[in-house]
Each structure stands twice: as structure tokens, then as C-alpha cells.
């Protein structure tokens, strides 16, 4: 497989840096081809100054995405989201006609399961200071899968990608060597099954589950609301 690794951490000598090195070495040992966008090292400009334009640095990312069968997005959770540099990668790379407002020959809008990046796999590798409990169903931070909804559903699935369950390294601020070894092993395992892991069962926009207002049909997940209803099962 061709794998593009998008890395958004300022320090190579960090937990994230170590996991990145581990991850890329693992993929290479499995004979995957790996290319990287190390956003801080590239001095990536995260600020949109003109909507829907594709200067050379954006085109270069489009070329890498076209090449990739799978894309790994690795970042530390900062203020419930991605570091600004990665948010700015989405803002500048996933432009009109490429990330959104993509249509087929009949003018039908392609999004949520269809689009430019259809057929590619997306994998989040995230580290967070919060514990598993505090990022769990009733934890004070909110469930991690809710925090990742805008990214996994609103960005990756929106642009057509198949979204794999994330690799989450939690309680990441004070890790012992043993805890790091467990995290690294978890990452290696998930990369071994990159080609075969079942994607999250997000409902496609045009698959019949939504009405003309893009609201989930009343007979599906009846009486329920919230992010979870957009997953079948
Ligand atoms: C600016 C900033 C914001 C953060 N926001 C959160 C947060 O919202 N939730 C959380 O669990 N941890 C948060 N953290 C903790 C980081 O996720 C944690 O330090 C990081 O994942 C550890 O990996 P590293 O050593 O590679 O940076 C934040 C840290 C920083 C510096």
C-alpha cells in the first residue's frame, strides 16, 4: 500500500515523534511505501488567504493524496481538537471542487461516503493528556469519539474516505517506559491490519438513510439523536 503520514507535532523528541518513527518503521517493514507531510518541519502555512485556490504547496499535497491508498493523521489533542497547523492543512488542502462541492456528471453532490478521496483509508493516531475514564462515555472531557466526530465524520468521511477506528494513546503526559511499550505495540498492531480493519460504519448520505433535508429517517435509530445516530450499528 501507499501510505501518506501527516504529522502535526512541533517536536521530533516527543511522545508523538517516537510514535511516528515507530509507525513509519513498522509500515516500511511491512513493505508499504511511505511518504510524509511533517507539517511543522515543512513550515506549513495554515492560513487561508484566498478561498478555493491551489498554490504549489497545496497541489503538492493533492499529488501525495492521489498517490496514497491510506492516510495516517497523527497529532496530540489540543483544546479538544487538532493543532492549528493541521486544521489549516484541512482548510487549505480540502478546497472547493476537491474537498467539498464535488459533483458527478449529473450534478449530484458527492459527500459523506463519496467524493474525491473515496477508496482511501483514513486512520487517526491521537495522543491526549486525559485518561480513558475522563474521555469515556460519562467522563468530564466528553467521549473521545465525539471529540473526533468533526474530523472523522465531518472531514474524512465527508470527502469520501473510509475511516478506521482511531489509535488513541491516553494519559499521555506522564508515561512510564512500560506504558510507552504498550502504546507502541498497540500502534504496530493496528498498522499491521491497516489494509483489513473494518471501517467505522458511518451512514452514506446518498444511501437512502437520510431524507431530502439530510435528516436521518425516523425509523432508523428511533427516538435517538446525537453523533451516534450517524453510525449504522
Ligand atoms: C495547547 C495544549 C492543549 C491541550 N489540550 C488537551 C485537551 O483538550 N485534552 C486532553 O486530553 N489533553 C490536552 N492536552 C495534552 C496533550 O494532548 C498531551 O500533552 C500530548 O498528547 C502528549 O503528547 P506529546 O508529549 O507528544 O506532546 C493539551 C496540551 C497542550 C499543549
PDB file of C-alpha atoms in Angstrom, residues 44 53-66 92-93 95 98:
ATOM      1  CA  UNK A  44       3.186  24.546   6.511  1.00  0.00           C
ATOM      2  CA  UNK A  53      -7.113  28.442  -4.687  1.00  0.00           C
ATOM      3  CA  UNK A  54      -4.439  25.798  -5.015  1.00  0.00           C
ATOM      4  CA  UNK A  55      -0.928  27.243  -4.831  1.00  0.00           C
ATOM      5  CA  UNK A  56       2.071  24.959  -5.280  1.00  0.00           C
ATOM      6  CA  UNK A  57       2.190  23.706  -1.672  1.00  0.00           C
ATOM      7  CA  UNK A  58      -1.493  22.702  -1.845  1.00  0.00           C
ATOM      8  CA  UNK A  59      -1.022  20.995  -5.217  1.00  0.00           C
ATOM      9  CA  UNK A  60       1.867  19.028  -3.764  1.00  0.00           C
ATOM     10  CA  UNK A  61      -0.446  17.710  -1.038  1.00  0.00           C
ATOM     11  CA  UNK A  62      -3.069  16.823  -3.675  1.00  0.00           C
ATOM     12  CA  UNK A  63      -0.426  14.864  -5.551  1.00  0.00           C
ATOM     13  CA  UNK A  64       0.519  12.953  -2.381  1.00  0.00           C
ATOM     14  CA  UNK A  65      -3.142  12.231  -1.623  1.00  0.00           C
ATOM     15  CA  UNK A  66      -3.721  10.959  -5.177  1.00  0.00           C
ATOM     16  CA  UNK A  92      -6.170  24.858   2.597  1.00  0.00           C
ATOM     17  CA  UNK A  93      -5.962  21.384   1.026  1.00  0.00           C
ATOM     18  CA  UNK A  95     -10.760  23.142  -1.172  1.00  0.00           C
ATOM     19  CA  UNK A  98     -11.765  18.920  -4.298  1.00  0.00           C
TER      20      UNK A  98
END
